Coordinates of C-alpha atoms in Angstrom, one line a residue:
Chain A
M1 CA -17.9 12.1 108.1
P2 CA -18.2 15.9 107.8
E3 CA -16.5 18.2 105.3
L4 CA -13.6 20.2 106.9
R5 CA -15.3 23.5 106.2
S6 CA -18.3 22.5 108.4
L7 CA -16.0 22.1 111.4
V8 CA -14.1 25.3 111.2
T9 CA -14.6 29.1 110.9
K10 CA -12.8 29.6 107.7
V11 CA -10.5 28.0 105.2
R12 CA -8.5 30.5 103.1
S13 CA -5.8 30.1 100.6
K14 CA -3.5 32.6 98.9
N15 CA -0.3 32.9 96.9
A16 CA 2.9 33.1 99.0
G17 CA 4.8 34.5 96.1
P18 CA 4.4 33.1 92.6
F19 CA 5.8 29.7 93.4
W20 CA 4.1 28.8 96.7
L21 CA 0.5 28.4 97.9
T22 CA -0.5 28.8 101.5
I23 CA -3.7 27.6 103.1
D24 CA -4.9 28.7 106.6
I25 CA -7.5 26.8 108.5
F26 CA -9.0 29.0 111.2
C27 CA -10.6 26.5 113.5
G28 CA -12.4 28.9 115.8
S29 CA -12.4 26.7 118.9
Q30 CA -10.0 24.5 120.8
A31 CA -12.1 21.5 120.1
A32 CA -12.1 22.1 116.3
Y33 CA -8.4 22.9 116.4
E34 CA -7.6 19.6 118.1
R35 CA -9.9 17.7 115.7
V36 CA -8.3 19.2 112.6
R37 CA -4.8 18.9 114.0
D38 CA -5.3 15.2 114.8
D39 CA -7.5 14.1 111.9
L40 CA -6.2 16.1 108.9
A41 CA -3.1 14.2 107.9
T42 CA -0.5 16.0 105.8
T43 CA -0.6 13.1 103.4
R44 CA -4.4 13.7 102.9
V45 CA -3.6 17.3 102.0
A46 CA -1.0 16.1 99.5
E47 CA -3.6 13.9 97.9
V48 CA -6.0 16.7 97.6
F49 CA -3.5 18.9 95.7
G50 CA -1.9 16.0 93.8
T51 CA 1.5 16.6 95.3
D52 CA 4.2 14.8 97.4
S53 CA 3.6 15.2 101.2
Q54 CA 7.4 15.8 101.6
T55 CA 7.0 19.1 99.8
I56 CA 4.3 20.4 102.3
K57 CA 5.2 22.6 105.2
R58 CA 2.8 22.2 108.1
F59 CA 2.2 24.6 111.0
D60 CA -0.1 23.7 113.9
I61 CA -0.5 27.0 115.8
P62 CA -2.4 26.5 119.0
D63 CA -2.4 30.3 120.0
L64 CA -4.5 31.1 116.9
Q65 CA -6.3 27.8 116.7
V66 CA -4.9 27.6 113.2
V67 CA -3.6 24.8 111.1
K68 CA -1.6 26.1 108.1
F69 CA -0.1 24.3 105.1
S70 CA 2.3 25.7 102.5
L71 CA 3.1 23.8 99.4
P72 CA 4.6 24.4 96.0
R73 CA 1.9 25.8 93.8
P74 CA 0.1 23.1 91.7
A75 CA 1.0 25.4 88.7
V76 CA 3.3 28.4 88.9
Q77 CA 1.2 31.6 89.3
G78 CA 0.2 32.9 85.9
S79 CA 1.9 30.2 84.0
L80 CA 0.0 28.8 80.9
H81 CA -1.8 26.1 82.9
D82 CA -2.5 28.0 86.0
R83 CA -6.2 28.3 86.8
D84 CA -6.3 30.6 89.8
M85 CA -4.0 33.7 89.6
H86 CA -4.4 34.7 93.3
G87 CA -4.5 31.1 94.6
A88 CA -7.7 31.9 96.6
S89 CA -9.9 29.2 95.1
W90 CA -7.8 26.3 96.2
A91 CA -9.1 26.7 99.7
A92 CA -12.4 25.3 98.5
L93 CA -10.8 22.0 97.5
L94 CA -9.4 21.5 101.0
G95 CA -12.6 22.9 102.7
E96 CA -14.7 20.2 100.9
T97 CA -12.3 17.4 102.1
V98 CA -14.0 14.9 104.3
I99 CA -12.2 14.2 107.6
Chain B
M1 CA 10.5 56.5 119.1
V2 CA 9.8 56.4 115.4
R3 CA 6.2 56.8 114.2
V4 CA 5.3 55.4 110.7
L5 CA 2.1 56.3 109.0
V6 CA 0.8 53.7 106.5
P7 CA -2.1 55.1 104.5
S8 CA -3.1 51.8 102.8
G9 CA -2.0 48.3 101.8
A10 CA -1.2 49.7 98.4
L11 CA -1.4 52.9 96.4
G12 CA -4.4 52.5 94.1
L13 CA -6.6 50.8 96.7
N14 CA -7.7 54.2 98.1
Y15 CA -7.5 55.3 101.8
D16 CA -9.7 56.9 104.4
E17 CA -9.1 60.7 104.3
T18 CA -10.4 61.3 107.8
A19 CA -8.1 58.6 109.2
L20 CA -5.2 59.9 107.2
Q21 CA -5.7 63.4 108.7
R22 CA -5.9 61.8 112.1
G23 CA -2.5 60.2 111.4
I24 CA -1.0 63.5 110.2
A25 CA -2.3 65.3 113.3
A26 CA -0.5 62.6 115.4
G27 CA 2.9 63.7 114.0
P28 CA 4.4 60.9 112.0
D29 CA 8.1 60.7 111.2
I30 CA 7.5 59.2 107.8
I31 CA 4.6 58.2 105.5
A32 CA 5.2 54.9 103.8
I33 CA 3.1 53.1 101.2
D34 CA 3.5 50.0 99.1
G35 CA 2.9 50.3 95.4
G36 CA 3.0 46.8 94.2
S37 CA 2.9 43.1 94.3
T38 CA 3.4 40.0 92.2
D39 CA -0.1 38.9 93.3
S40 CA -1.8 39.8 90.1
G41 CA 0.5 37.8 88.0
P42 CA 3.5 38.1 85.7
A43 CA 2.0 40.5 83.1
Y44 CA 2.8 43.7 85.0
L45 CA 6.5 42.9 85.4
G46 CA 6.5 41.3 82.0
R47 CA 5.3 44.5 80.4
G48 CA 6.8 46.9 83.0
V49 CA 3.5 48.6 83.7
S50 CA 1.1 49.4 86.6
K51 CA -2.0 47.4 87.3
Y52 CA -3.9 50.4 88.6
A53 CA -5.4 53.2 86.6
R54 CA -3.2 56.3 86.2
A55 CA -6.1 58.5 87.3
S56 CA -6.5 56.6 90.5
I57 CA -2.8 56.6 91.3
R58 CA -2.6 60.3 90.4
Q59 CA -5.4 61.3 92.7
E60 CA -4.3 59.2 95.7
W61 CA -0.6 60.2 95.3
A62 CA -1.6 63.9 95.1
G63 CA -3.4 63.4 98.5
L64 CA -0.4 61.8 100.0
M65 CA 2.0 64.5 98.6
A66 CA -0.3 67.2 100.2
A67 CA -0.3 65.2 103.5
R68 CA 3.5 65.0 103.3
A69 CA 3.8 68.7 102.9
Q70 CA 1.6 69.3 105.8
A71 CA 3.5 66.8 108.0
R72 CA 6.9 68.0 106.7
V73 CA 8.2 64.4 106.7
P74 CA 9.4 62.1 104.0
L75 CA 7.0 60.2 101.8
V76 CA 8.2 56.8 100.5
I77 CA 6.6 54.5 98.0
G78 CA 8.0 51.0 97.5
T79 CA 7.5 48.8 94.4
A80 CA 6.2 51.8 92.4
G81 CA 3.8 51.0 89.5
T82 CA 2.9 47.5 90.7
C83 CA 6.1 45.7 89.5
G84 CA 8.9 48.1 90.4
A85 CA 10.5 47.9 86.9
D86 CA 12.4 51.0 85.8
S87 CA 9.7 51.9 83.3
A88 CA 7.1 51.8 86.1
V89 CA 9.3 54.0 88.3
D90 CA 9.6 56.5 85.5
W91 CA 5.8 56.5 85.2
M92 CA 5.5 57.2 88.9
L93 CA 8.1 60.0 88.6
D94 CA 6.2 61.5 85.7
I95 CA 3.0 61.5 87.8
T96 CA 4.9 63.1 90.7
R97 CA 6.3 65.8 88.5
E98 CA 2.8 66.7 87.2
I99 CA 1.4 66.9 90.8
A100 CA 4.4 68.9 92.0
A101 CA 3.9 71.5 89.3
E102 CA 0.3 71.8 90.4
Q103 CA 1.0 72.0 94.1
G104 CA 3.7 74.6 93.3
K105 CA 6.3 73.7 95.9
P106 CA 9.9 72.7 95.1
L107 CA 10.6 69.0 96.0
K108 CA 13.6 66.8 96.3
V109 CA 12.8 63.3 95.0
A110 CA 15.1 60.3 95.4
V111 CA 14.5 57.7 92.8
L112 CA 15.8 54.2 93.6
R113 CA 15.9 51.9 90.6
S114 CA 15.8 48.1 91.0
G115 CA 15.8 47.0 87.4
Q116 CA 18.6 44.5 86.4
D117 CA 20.2 44.1 83.0
P118 CA 19.2 40.6 81.8
A119 CA 22.7 40.1 80.2
A120 CA 24.5 41.1 83.3
T121 CA 22.2 38.9 85.4
A122 CA 22.9 36.0 83.1
Q123 CA 26.6 36.7 83.7
A124 CA 26.0 36.7 87.5
W125 CA 24.4 33.3 87.1
Q126 CA 27.4 32.0 85.2
D127 CA 29.7 33.4 88.0
G128 CA 27.7 31.5 90.6
R129 CA 26.3 34.7 92.3
I130 CA 22.7 33.6 91.9
T131 CA 21.3 30.7 93.9
P132 CA 17.8 29.1 93.9
L133 CA 15.1 29.3 96.6
G134 CA 12.5 26.6 97.3
N135 CA 10.6 25.4 94.3
A136 CA 12.7 27.5 91.9
P137 CA 12.2 26.7 88.3
D138 CA 15.1 25.2 86.3
I139 CA 16.8 28.0 84.5
N140 CA 20.0 28.7 82.6
A141 CA 21.9 31.8 81.4
D142 CA 19.8 31.9 78.1
V143 CA 16.6 32.0 80.1
I144 CA 17.8 34.9 82.2
A145 CA 19.2 36.8 79.3
G146 CA 15.8 36.4 77.5
C147 CA 13.8 38.0 80.4
S148 CA 11.7 41.0 79.5
N149 CA 12.3 42.5 82.9
I150 CA 14.3 41.5 86.0
V151 CA 14.1 43.4 89.3
A152 CA 15.9 42.9 92.6
L153 CA 14.0 43.4 95.8
A154 CA 15.6 46.2 97.8
G155 CA 15.7 46.0 101.6
A156 CA 16.1 48.5 104.4
E157 CA 19.7 49.3 103.4
Q158 CA 18.8 50.8 100.1
I159 CA 15.8 52.7 101.4
T160 CA 18.1 54.1 104.2
T161 CA 20.6 55.3 101.6
A162 CA 17.7 57.0 99.8
L163 CA 16.4 58.6 103.1
Q164 CA 20.0 59.9 103.8
T165 CA 19.8 62.1 100.7
G166 CA 17.3 64.2 102.7
A167 CA 14.7 63.7 100.0
D168 CA 11.1 64.8 100.5
I169 CA 9.8 61.9 98.4
I170 CA 11.4 58.5 97.7
I171 CA 10.1 56.6 94.7
A172 CA 11.5 53.1 94.9
G173 CA 11.4 50.4 92.4
R174 CA 11.0 46.8 93.6
T175 CA 11.4 46.6 97.3
T176 CA 10.4 44.0 99.9
D177 CA 6.9 45.0 101.2
T178 CA 8.5 45.6 104.7
A179 CA 11.6 47.5 103.8
I180 CA 10.0 50.9 103.3
I181 CA 8.4 50.7 106.8
A182 CA 11.4 49.2 108.6
A183 CA 14.1 51.5 107.2
L184 CA 13.6 54.6 109.3
P185 CA 13.1 52.7 112.7
L186 CA 16.3 50.7 112.0
M187 CA 18.2 53.8 110.9
R188 CA 17.3 55.5 114.2
G189 CA 18.2 52.5 116.3
C190 CA 14.9 51.0 117.2
H191 CA 14.7 47.3 118.2
S192 CA 15.6 45.5 115.0
G193 CA 13.2 42.5 115.5
G194 CA 10.4 44.9 116.3
A195 CA 11.2 47.1 113.3
W196 CA 10.9 44.2 110.9
H197 CA 8.0 42.6 112.6
G198 CA 6.0 45.8 112.8
A199 CA 6.8 46.4 109.2
K200 CA 5.4 43.0 108.3
I201 CA 2.3 43.6 110.3
G202 CA 1.8 47.1 108.7
E203 CA 2.6 46.3 105.1
C204 CA -1.0 45.6 104.2
G205 CA -2.4 48.6 106.1
A206 CA -5.4 47.8 108.2
L207 CA -5.5 44.1 107.1
C208 CA -4.1 43.5 110.6
A209 CA -7.2 44.9 112.2
T210 CA -11.0 44.7 112.0
N211 CA -12.5 46.8 109.2
P212 CA -9.5 45.9 107.0
Q213 CA -10.8 48.1 104.1
S214 CA -10.2 51.2 106.1
G215 CA -6.5 51.2 105.2
V216 CA -4.8 53.7 107.5
I217 CA -2.7 52.6 110.4
M218 CA 0.1 54.0 112.6
I219 CA 3.0 52.0 113.9
D220 CA 5.2 53.3 116.7
F221 CA 8.6 51.7 117.0
D222 CA 10.9 51.9 119.9
A223 CA 13.8 50.3 121.8
T224 CA 11.9 47.1 122.7
G225 CA 9.2 46.5 120.1
F226 CA 6.3 48.2 118.4
T227 CA 2.7 49.3 118.8
V228 CA 0.2 49.2 116.0
T229 CA -2.9 51.4 115.9
P230 CA -5.6 51.4 113.1
L231 CA -6.8 55.0 112.7
A232 CA -10.2 54.6 111.0
D233 CA -13.5 54.9 112.9
G234 CA -14.6 51.4 113.9
A235 CA -11.2 49.7 113.2
H236 CA -9.7 47.8 116.1
A237 CA -6.6 45.7 116.3
S238 CA -6.4 42.8 118.8
P239 CA -3.6 40.4 119.6
H240 CA -5.5 37.9 117.5
T241 CA -5.9 40.1 114.4
V242 CA -2.3 41.2 114.6
S243 CA -0.7 37.8 115.1
A244 CA -3.0 36.3 112.5
H245 CA -1.6 38.7 109.9
M246 CA 1.7 36.8 110.1
L247 CA -0.1 34.0 108.3
Y248 CA -1.2 36.1 105.4
E249 CA 0.6 35.3 102.1
N250 CA 3.5 33.9 104.1
A251 CA 4.7 30.3 103.5
D252 CA 6.2 30.3 107.0
P253 CA 4.3 32.3 109.7
F254 CA 7.2 32.6 112.0
I255 CA 10.2 33.2 109.8
L256 CA 10.5 36.0 107.3
Y257 CA 13.6 36.3 105.1
E258 CA 14.7 39.8 104.2
P259 CA 17.9 41.2 102.6
G260 CA 20.6 40.8 105.2
G261 CA 18.9 38.3 107.5
Y262 CA 15.7 37.0 108.8
L263 CA 12.9 37.9 111.2
D264 CA 11.9 35.2 113.8
V265 CA 8.6 35.9 115.6
T266 CA 8.5 32.6 117.4
G267 CA 9.0 34.4 120.7
A268 CA 6.8 37.4 120.0
V269 CA 4.3 38.4 122.7
Y270 CA 1.1 40.3 121.6
R271 CA -0.7 42.4 124.2
A272 CA -3.8 44.6 123.9
V273 CA -2.9 48.2 124.9
D274 CA -6.6 49.1 124.8
N275 CA -9.5 48.3 122.5
T276 CA -7.7 49.5 119.4
S277 CA -3.9 49.2 119.8
V278 CA -1.6 46.2 120.1
R279 CA 1.8 46.1 121.6
V280 CA 4.3 43.5 120.4
E281 CA 7.7 42.6 121.8
G282 CA 10.0 39.6 121.7
S283 CA 10.5 39.2 118.0
E284 CA 14.1 38.7 116.9
W285 CA 16.2 39.8 113.9
V286 CA 18.9 37.3 112.9
P287 CA 21.5 39.0 110.6
S288 CA 23.2 36.8 108.0
D289 CA 26.9 36.9 106.9
D290 CA 26.0 37.0 103.3
Y291 CA 23.9 39.9 101.8
T292 CA 21.4 38.6 99.3
V293 CA 18.5 40.2 97.4
K294 CA 15.7 38.2 95.8
L295 CA 15.2 38.5 92.1
E296 CA 12.0 38.5 90.1
G297 CA 12.1 37.9 86.3
T298 CA 9.6 37.4 83.6
R299 CA 9.9 36.2 80.0
T300 CA 7.4 35.8 77.3
A301 CA 5.3 32.7 77.3
G302 CA 3.8 33.4 73.9
F303 CA 0.8 35.2 72.5
R304 CA -2.7 34.4 73.5
T305 CA -6.1 34.2 71.9
V306 CA -9.2 33.3 73.9
A307 CA -12.7 32.3 72.8
I308 CA -15.9 31.6 74.8
A309 CA -18.8 29.4 74.0
L310 CA -21.8 28.3 76.1
L311 CA -23.3 24.9 76.3
R312 CA -27.0 24.8 77.4
D313 CA -28.4 21.7 75.6
P314 CA -28.6 19.0 78.3
H315 CA -27.1 16.4 76.1
Y316 CA -24.0 18.5 75.5
V317 CA -23.8 19.7 79.1
A318 CA -23.8 16.1 80.3
G319 CA -21.2 15.2 77.7
A320 CA -19.1 18.3 78.0
A321 CA -15.8 16.7 79.0
A322 CA -15.9 14.2 76.1
W323 CA -16.9 16.9 73.7
A324 CA -14.0 19.1 74.8
D325 CA -11.5 16.3 74.6
D326 CA -12.7 15.3 71.1
I327 CA -12.4 18.9 69.9
V328 CA -8.9 19.3 71.2
A329 CA -7.8 16.0 69.5
K330 CA -9.5 16.8 66.1
C331 CA -8.5 20.4 66.1
S332 CA -4.9 19.6 67.0
A333 CA -4.7 17.1 64.1
K334 CA -6.0 19.8 61.8
I335 CA -3.6 22.4 63.1
E336 CA -0.7 20.0 62.4
A337 CA -2.0 19.1 58.9
R338 CA -2.9 22.7 57.8
M339 CA -0.5 24.9 59.7
G340 CA 2.4 22.5 60.3
L341 CA 2.5 23.1 64.0
A342 CA 3.2 20.1 66.3
D343 CA 1.6 19.9 69.8
A344 CA 4.8 21.2 71.4
D345 CA 4.6 24.4 69.3
Y346 CA 1.5 25.8 70.9
T347 CA -1.1 25.1 73.7
L348 CA -4.8 24.7 73.2
E349 CA -7.0 24.1 76.2
L350 CA -10.8 24.1 76.7
R351 CA -11.7 24.8 80.3
L352 CA -15.2 24.0 81.3
V353 CA -16.7 26.5 83.7
G354 CA -19.3 24.8 85.9
H355 CA -17.5 21.5 85.5
S356 CA -13.7 21.5 86.2
A357 CA -12.4 25.0 85.3
S358 CA -11.1 25.8 88.8
F359 CA -9.2 22.6 89.6
G360 CA -8.9 20.5 86.4
T361 CA -8.0 16.9 87.1
L362 CA -7.9 17.7 90.9
E363 CA -11.7 18.4 90.9
T364 CA -13.5 16.0 93.2
R365 CA -17.1 17.1 92.7
T366 CA -19.4 15.9 90.0
G367 CA -22.6 17.9 89.8
D368 CA -25.6 18.4 87.6
P369 CA -25.0 21.8 86.0
F370 CA -27.6 23.0 83.6
E371 CA -25.1 25.2 81.7
I372 CA -21.4 25.1 81.0
G373 CA -19.1 27.9 79.9
V374 CA -16.3 26.8 77.5
I375 CA -13.2 29.0 77.6
A376 CA -10.8 28.1 74.8
I377 CA -7.2 29.3 75.6
I378 CA -4.7 29.2 72.8
T379 CA -1.0 30.2 73.3
A380 CA 1.3 30.3 70.3
P381 CA 4.8 31.7 69.5
D382 CA 3.3 34.8 67.8
A383 CA 0.0 36.7 67.7
A384 CA -0.8 35.7 64.1
K385 CA -0.5 32.0 64.8
A386 CA -2.6 32.3 67.9
A387 CA -5.3 34.1 65.9
E388 CA -5.0 31.5 63.1
I389 CA -5.5 28.7 65.6
G390 CA -8.5 30.5 67.0
K391 CA -10.1 30.6 63.6
M392 CA -9.3 26.9 63.1
L393 CA -11.0 26.1 66.4
N394 CA -14.0 28.2 65.6
P395 CA -16.0 25.6 63.5
Y396 CA -15.6 23.1 66.3
L397 CA -16.8 25.5 69.1
L398 CA -19.8 26.4 66.9
H399 CA -20.9 23.0 65.6
H400 CA -19.0 20.0 66.9
P401 CA -21.4 17.0 67.5
L402 CA -20.8 14.5 70.3
T403 CA -21.5 11.6 67.8
Q404 CA -21.5 11.5 64.0
E405 CA -25.1 10.3 63.9
E406 CA -26.8 13.3 65.5
E407 CA -27.9 16.5 63.9
Q408 CA -25.3 19.2 63.8
P409 CA -25.5 21.3 66.9
T410 CA -25.0 25.1 67.2
F411 CA -23.7 26.5 70.5
A412 CA -24.1 30.0 71.9
F413 CA -21.4 32.6 71.2
L414 CA -21.3 35.9 73.0
F415 CA -19.4 38.0 70.5
S416 CA -18.6 38.4 66.8
P417 CA -15.8 37.6 66.2
P418 CA -15.8 35.1 69.1
E419 CA -12.0 35.2 69.4
M420 CA -10.4 37.8 71.7
H421 CA -6.7 38.5 71.3
H422 CA -5.0 38.8 74.7
G423 CA -1.6 39.7 73.2
E424 CA 1.8 38.8 74.7
V425 CA 1.6 36.7 77.9
F426 CA 4.4 36.3 80.4
E427 CA 5.6 33.8 83.0
F428 CA 7.7 34.2 86.1
V429 CA 11.0 32.4 85.8
L430 CA 13.1 33.3 88.8
N431 CA 12.8 32.3 92.4
H432 CA 16.4 33.0 93.2
V433 CA 18.6 35.3 95.2
L434 CA 21.6 37.4 94.0
H435 CA 24.6 37.6 96.3
L436 CA 26.0 41.2 96.7
K437 CA 29.2 42.6 98.1
D438 CA 27.5 45.9 98.9
P439 CA 23.8 46.4 99.2
M440 CA 23.8 49.2 96.6
D441 CA 25.6 47.1 94.0
A442 CA 22.3 46.0 92.3
F443 CA 20.6 49.4 92.7
R444 CA 20.8 52.9 91.3
L445 CA 20.0 56.1 93.3
E446 CA 19.2 59.3 91.6
V447 CA 18.1 62.6 93.2
V448 CA 15.8 64.8 91.2
E449 CA 14.8 68.4 92.0
L450 CA 11.3 69.2 91.0
A451 CA 10.4 72.9 90.9

């Protein structure tokens, strides 16, 4: 049971404005893309970020071999309890997820 | 064809001089650069100031003003001074005035202001002219009226109005990142889907290419699409690097909402022209009936004091979470008893670096760190209270034992005094759009002659 990050080229995250977080999984090969597309359930991503899977937008993009998720930020950017101003660290949490 | 030269993803990030000269030699129709972002947090809009050093902005802007004079085309900056508030626009105008005096040529500057009066915006809310976007916070008229700064994001229409003044330089307050690039191609009748899509690809400079730090790119717009070319040595764009840029900082990689409609790139086709340039066609602009502009607003979230301590004793490193929880409980009780502040009146958090500081309760890893950094973050209604709470916390950070039986510990402090006063802190409160009858209704345009 490998960590997601060991299967793919890169997992990155960033703010999409102050209220949304977006995470791009660059799979790097067709095989890795199909594995991530099929094995990484949106509900699993919701668990990782402690949110409701209904709030998550998912994009499976075969041309780029990318799986992308966008979700309401776990804390609004820069609000008192926010821990990551640019949203770039959150990728690690998903990258370490076992699939 | 309209040729737009983009020197960098943002003024203040520097640009490659050689590549810029290559761009000037190629005969651009306009030079467009973004000046801002919300990406560094609410403090800049909250305070109405720039993130970047004045000396950096001054030097880079002087270089672009000289390039503009050489190319004899307009130079436009969007979201001047990081946040685009009127005070930041004035700051940018002041820098421009200084440089113009040095360069010794008369200039016509169009200044587009995006600042909104909080009271008038609160009235617009009452009148139902403001509607929420996804994940918008709950607000009311009082919250809006209490904002320190509100800006509306101008689109291509307002930049076009500024360009029509015939200005040499346009200093715009808050704009969408794309508007400053899309405006001239749209004005001259280029393909509207291509204009917006090319603008989106170009808004971060060479981030859409290899060697993303090089900054400078050229985008050629025409009747059917656009072609993007990075200009620095060793920078190449490919269909992959260009299409992948639609993912960047975008919640939806296929749809981009702008004032007056949205861009749909679902049908876009990316083709390598050669080893460096990429041609894109097939993107579509879908105009809307209703003209809306997005609003950004910030209000004070309090005043902050921060302190740092270091845990290195293995017993305390192992027990750090329990130690921190016990400190917060005991210190909060003391704050209530001695200062009369209830928990709801302030926030006190101890974040444990090396343990859970990045993700808090979402952290899944447990490790065996040998050292933990403790960052205490206090936010209170005024600076004096935040400082007072910091002093009340101090004995705990210095000496708090895990159990009563053990000898009193002493932890490492980096500074004397250990508390740092961060001042007023802000929070974003608007993820809403304002409905307008005329695109210029929320914006003010002024033309300034600099001699």
